Structures are given as C-alpha cells and as structure tokens.
Short mmCIF file of C-alpha atoms in Angstrom, two decimals:
data_model
loop_
_atom_site.label_atom_id
_atom_site.label_comp_id
_atom_site.label_asym_id
_atom_site.label_seq_id
_atom_site.Cartn_x
_atom_site.Cartn_y
_atom_site.Cartn_z
CA MET A 25 -65.81 34.23 22.09
CA ARG A 26 -61.69 33.27 20.53
CA LEU A 27 -59.63 30.80 22.37
CA ARG A 28 -56.12 32.01 22.92
CA LEU A 29 -53.83 29.60 23.17
CA PRO A 30 -51.05 30.34 26.23
CA GLU A 31 -47.76 32.45 25.15
CA GLU A 32 -44.11 31.22 26.38
CA ARG A 33 -41.57 33.48 27.36
CA PRO A 34 -38.79 31.20 28.19
CA THR A 35 -35.31 33.16 29.30
CA GLU A 36 -33.38 31.63 27.04
CA PRO A 37 -34.21 30.23 23.14
CA PRO A 38 -35.72 26.50 23.11
CA THR A 39 -33.57 23.71 21.79
CA GLY A 40 -34.61 21.61 19.00
CA TYR A 41 -33.26 18.68 16.79
CA LYS A 42 -33.86 17.35 13.27
CA ILE A 43 -32.90 16.15 9.84
CA ALA A 44 -31.87 17.41 6.56
CA HIS A 45 -30.11 16.80 3.48
CA PRO A 46 -26.09 18.89 3.37
CA MET A 47 -25.85 21.17 -0.06
CA LEU A 48 -23.05 22.96 -1.41
CA SER A 49 -23.15 25.98 -3.52
CA GLN A 50 -22.43 25.11 -7.47
CA ASP A 51 -19.22 27.57 -7.34
CA GLY A 52 -18.68 25.82 -4.15
CA THR A 53 -19.09 29.03 -1.53
CA ARG A 54 -21.53 28.42 0.74
CA ALA A 55 -22.79 25.21 2.09
CA GLY A 56 -26.37 25.09 3.95
CA PHE A 57 -29.05 22.50 4.09
CA THR A 58 -32.63 21.29 2.79
CA GLY A 59 -35.73 19.82 4.87
CA VAL A 60 -36.30 16.51 4.03
CA SER A 61 -40.39 16.65 3.82
CA LEU A 62 -42.31 19.59 2.86
CA GLY A 63 -39.66 22.45 2.91
CA GLY A 64 -36.81 20.02 0.39
CA ALA A 65 -37.30 22.64 -2.11
CA LEU A 66 -35.57 25.30 -0.87
CA PRO A 67 -32.19 25.89 0.77
CA TYR A 68 -31.52 27.37 4.25
CA GLY A 69 -28.10 28.29 5.40
CA VAL A 70 -26.84 27.70 8.88
CA LEU A 71 -28.98 31.42 10.64
CA ALA A 72 -32.03 31.85 8.05
CA ASP A 73 -36.17 32.55 8.35
CA ALA A 74 -39.02 30.81 7.45
CA SER A 75 -41.20 31.44 5.11
CA CYS A 76 -44.47 30.16 3.48
CA VAL A 77 -44.00 27.12 0.83
CA TYR A 78 -46.90 27.83 -0.66
CA GLY A 79 -45.91 30.81 -1.84
CA LEU A 80 -48.80 33.06 0.73
CA ARG A 81 -48.23 36.51 2.18
CA HIS A 82 -48.43 35.28 6.07
CA ARG A 83 -45.62 35.47 8.42
CA ALA A 84 -44.34 31.51 9.67
CA PRO A 85 -45.24 30.00 11.31
CA SER A 86 -49.72 30.35 10.83
CA ARG A 87 -52.04 28.11 13.14
CA ARG A 88 -53.64 27.41 9.33
CA CYS A 89 -50.92 26.98 7.64
CA ASP A 90 -47.74 24.18 7.93
CA CYS A 91 -45.77 26.00 7.38
CA GLY A 92 -42.47 27.39 8.89
CA PHE A 93 -39.41 25.04 9.95
CA HIS A 94 -40.04 22.28 11.99
CA CYS A 95 -37.85 20.31 14.58
CA VAL A 96 -38.33 17.32 17.97
CA HIS A 97 -37.99 17.83 20.97
CA ASP A 98 -36.21 14.91 21.90
CA ARG A 99 -32.55 14.05 19.20
CA THR A 100 -33.80 9.93 20.11
CA THR A 101 -37.02 10.86 18.02
CA ALA A 102 -34.52 12.64 14.90
CA GLU A 103 -31.71 9.99 15.16
CA ALA A 104 -35.11 7.32 13.83
CA LEU A 105 -35.71 9.49 11.35
CA LEU A 106 -32.07 8.65 10.20
CA CYS A 107 -32.96 5.15 9.82
CA THR A 108 -35.55 4.89 6.86
CA ALA A 109 -34.38 4.52 3.36
CA GLU A 110 -34.75 7.81 2.22
CA HIS A 111 -33.12 9.24 5.16
CA ARG A 112 -29.52 7.35 5.40
CA ALA A 113 -27.67 10.27 3.80
CA ALA A 114 -29.29 13.17 5.78
CA VAL A 115 -27.26 14.97 8.39
CA LEU A 116 -28.52 15.03 12.39
CA LEU A 117 -29.17 18.88 13.28
CA GLU A 118 -28.45 20.09 16.22
CA VAL A 119 -31.09 23.84 16.56
CA THR A 120 -32.20 26.73 18.01
CA VAL A 121 -35.21 28.16 17.51
CA LEU A 122 -36.22 31.83 17.71
CA GLY A 123 -38.46 34.11 16.79
CA ARG A 124 -41.99 32.78 17.05
CA TYR A 125 -42.83 29.25 17.29
CA LEU A 126 -45.93 27.33 17.87
CA ARG A 127 -45.41 23.88 20.80
CA PHE A 128 -46.95 20.95 19.47
CA GLU A 129 -46.83 17.61 21.94
CA ARG A 130 -43.57 16.57 19.56
CA GLY A 131 -41.73 19.43 19.04
CA PHE A 132 -41.54 22.70 17.26
CA ARG A 133 -42.93 25.01 14.70
CA TYR A 134 -40.61 28.09 13.88
CA ALA A 135 -39.98 31.73 12.40
CA ARG A 136 -36.33 30.94 12.83
CA GLN A 137 -33.22 29.25 13.36
CA ARG A 138 -29.66 28.84 14.27
CA VAL A 139 -28.12 25.17 13.24
CA ARG A 140 -25.71 24.97 16.31
CA ALA A 141 -24.13 21.73 14.92
CA ALA A 142 -24.23 19.11 12.53
CA THR A 143 -23.33 15.08 13.71
CA VAL A 144 -22.18 13.05 9.41
CA GLY A 145 -23.36 9.97 9.86
CA PRO A 146 -20.76 7.07 8.53
CA CYS A 147 -20.44 6.52 4.42
CA ALA A 148 -22.77 3.83 2.37
CA CYS A 149 -19.69 0.87 2.87
CA GLY A 150 -20.09 1.56 6.28
CA THR A 151 -17.07 3.55 7.33
CA VAL A 152 -16.61 6.83 8.97
CA ALA A 153 -16.71 9.58 6.63
CA ALA A 154 -13.84 11.60 6.50
CA ALA A 155 -16.10 14.04 3.64
CA LEU A 156 -19.33 15.24 2.15
CA ALA A 157 -19.20 14.29 -1.03
CA ASP A 158 -21.80 14.84 -4.27
CA ALA A 159 -25.19 12.76 -3.22
CA GLY A 160 -26.05 12.43 -7.39
CA TRP A 161 -28.88 15.07 -7.19
CA GLY A 162 -29.68 17.98 -5.94
CA ARG A 163 -31.75 21.36 -6.85
CA SER A 164 -31.37 24.42 -8.92
CA GLY A 165 -28.22 25.78 -7.91
CA TRP A 166 -27.27 23.56 -4.89
CA ARG A 167 -25.42 19.65 -4.60
CA ALA A 168 -26.38 17.44 -2.56
CA LEU A 169 -24.35 16.02 0.00
CA ALA A 170 -23.53 12.38 1.17
CA PRO A 171 -21.36 10.94 3.86
CA SER A 172 -18.30 10.02 2.18
CA CYS A 173 -15.16 8.18 3.63
CA ALA A 174 -11.97 8.53 1.71
CA GLY A 175 -12.00 5.35 0.16
CA CYS A 176 -15.26 5.63 -1.55
CA LEU A 177 -14.53 10.09 -3.15
CA PHE A 178 -14.12 8.32 -6.31
CA GLY A 179 -13.36 12.06 -8.08
CA ARG A 180 -16.37 12.87 -6.93
CA THR A 181 -16.92 17.24 -6.20
CA SER A 182 -16.32 17.05 -1.93
CA VAL A 183 -15.38 18.61 0.78
CA SER A 184 -14.01 17.98 4.21
CA LEU A 185 -16.38 17.91 7.30
CA ALA A 186 -14.65 20.59 8.63
CA GLY A 187 -14.43 22.98 5.11
CA PHE A 188 -17.84 22.81 5.30
CA ALA A 189 -18.63 24.05 8.56
CA ARG A 190 -16.82 27.00 7.35
CA LEU A 191 -18.35 27.50 3.83
CA ALA A 192 -21.57 27.40 6.20
CA GLY A 193 -20.59 30.17 9.03
CA GLU A 194 -21.62 31.32 11.65
CA ARG A 195 -19.56 28.82 13.83
CA LEU A 196 -21.29 25.72 12.70
CA ARG A 197 -19.58 22.32 14.16
CA VAL A 198 -19.71 19.54 12.32
CA VAL A 199 -18.50 16.14 13.98
CA ALA A 200 -18.47 12.74 12.04
CA GLY A 201 -20.58 9.93 14.06
CA ARG A 202 -19.93 6.11 14.97
CA GLY A 203 -24.07 6.40 12.55
CA ALA A 204 -25.89 9.15 13.96
CA SER A 205 -24.93 8.58 17.94
CA VAL A 206 -22.74 10.95 18.77
CA ALA A 207 -23.00 13.27 21.71
CA MET A 208 -23.75 16.72 20.61
CA ALA A 209 -21.12 17.91 23.61
CA ASP A 210 -18.60 15.91 21.72
CA LEU A 211 -18.38 18.79 19.28
CA ALA A 212 -15.28 21.06 18.77
CA PRO A 213 -15.24 24.33 17.27
CA THR A 214 -13.76 24.45 13.70
CA ASP A 215 -11.10 27.49 15.38
CA ASP A 216 -9.80 25.05 17.42
CA LEU A 217 -10.56 21.37 15.37
CA GLY A 218 -9.41 18.19 17.62
CA VAL A 219 -8.01 14.78 16.87
CA PRO A 220 -11.07 13.39 14.71
CA GLU A 221 -11.25 16.38 12.59
CA LEU A 222 -7.50 16.22 11.72
CA ALA A 223 -7.83 12.67 11.31
CA ALA A 224 -10.75 13.33 8.70
CA GLU A 225 -8.69 15.55 6.92
CA ALA A 226 -5.71 13.84 6.72
CA ALA A 227 -7.54 10.96 5.41
CA LEU A 228 -9.57 13.24 2.26
CA LEU A 229 -5.55 14.74 1.39
CA GLN A 230 -4.47 11.05 1.32
CA ALA A 231 -7.39 10.06 -1.11
CA ARG A 232 -6.97 12.75 -3.16
CA LEU A 233 -3.27 12.37 -3.59
CA ASP A 234 -3.77 8.16 -3.99
CA TRP A 235 -6.21 9.21 -6.53
CA PHE A 236 -3.75 11.38 -8.24
CA GLN A 237 -0.45 8.94 -8.05
CA ALA A 238 -3.32 6.21 -9.71
CA GLN A 239 -3.84 8.73 -12.68
CA LEU A 240 -0.40 9.60 -13.31
CA ALA A 241 0.62 5.47 -13.14
CA ARG A 242 -1.66 4.77 -15.30
CA LEU A 243 -0.75 7.55 -18.04
CA GLY A 244 2.64 6.54 -17.57
CA GLU A 245 1.46 2.75 -18.23
CA ARG A 246 0.49 4.09 -21.61
CA GLY A 247 3.87 5.47 -22.33
CA PRO A 248 4.99 8.52 -23.64
CA GLY A 249 3.83 8.51 -27.07
CA GLU A 250 0.28 6.68 -26.74
CA GLY A 251 -1.98 9.58 -25.88
CA GLY A 252 -1.45 10.74 -29.88
CA ARG A 253 -1.71 7.55 -31.51
CA ARG A 254 -5.09 6.92 -33.87
CA GLY A 255 -6.55 3.94 -34.80
#
C-alpha cells in the first residue's frame, strides 16, 4: 500500500525567501542569479524553470532527488544565512513559488520561480551599496557581482542597482538595504524610481566622473610629451 502525501491547492502562489549571488553576462546585456549551494553552477533568470542538477531526466522536484529550486518560508531565516563569511556578498531574494512544489518544515522545493525583489546588502567597507561590481569570480559566460559603494568601485565592471533590475527584466525590484533588514514592501518599481534609487544612481555617476578626472589629472602631471619617452 503506497502512502500518498496530501496535495495543496492554494488560491495564490506561495511566497518564499532565499539568498543568491547576482550575476552579469559576459557581454553585459543580461542579469540573473546563481545559488549558494547545490545549484550554484547554473545561473538563472528572474523567471526560470528548475532542472535536475545531476542530469537525470525526471521532472524537478522529484521526491527521490534533491533537485529543484529551494527557499524558506521565513524572511528572517534567509537573512541569517547572510551572516556567514562565504555568503556576505549574496543578496536576499523574495520569490514566488510556481508549478509543482514539495513543502517542508522550513520551506519549499519547487519546479518554477519568479524573483520579485532583491535586497542588496552593504559594501564590504560598510557603506550603503550604490552598485553591483565585479566580485572577482564567476561562471562560464557570467561574472559574479558584489555590493559596492561609489568609493570602492575602482574602475571595476559594474552596474547600478536600477540598471541591474532593467537588465534582469520581469519588473524585478532591487534596493540597497542597511544590511538585510529593509522590508520588501518598501521597494519601488524600477519604472518609478524613488529618492534612494535616484541617489544611488547619482552616486555611481559621480564616482565614475571622479575616476575620469583623476586619470586626466595624472596625465596632465606627466606632461604632453612624457607618454612617448623611452628610457
């Protein structure tokens, strides 16, 4: 006699929370995320379907496998994962659980998801992030990004928070938090930017302007003829 688990028929898709690393495609035209554990080798978009990471042909999620997207029920539980050293540069995601799912005590394992919002933590220096910049690692065809303030960009490949949201598409909402404690309800759509988003854009532009001015000043100190001299 086979035991059948109870089936749920919710009136609306469940909401969950997870952490992930923001990613930028090599050509800079697409943005997405990659997981911090089992599925970390496969970047995914804002709207994505899960597949078995072991290459098996069953539908995800399978009860006899640990494939599928994962998330937790509680926002605080997901925020706690950001405290570990290896996850400090990750962002907090609010997701809609779509398709087939398995419910567990602390969360879901499911077939399809839509990332609705992302909260970006502070820069490594502790300042509120103004952009997402090259983190120094990645996956084939993708650069991993990390939160950065305007003063710590140092000419690295970067994209503003609003720019990342535009590249990701699907009306993703992205905001800089004071860590991971900013409520998702306070997020503004990217086509109706509020004061925090505009301030972050302005800070990013100012940082790039400062960098260009510093380069021009350095060239001016060398003089017009020094660039062609040889020892």
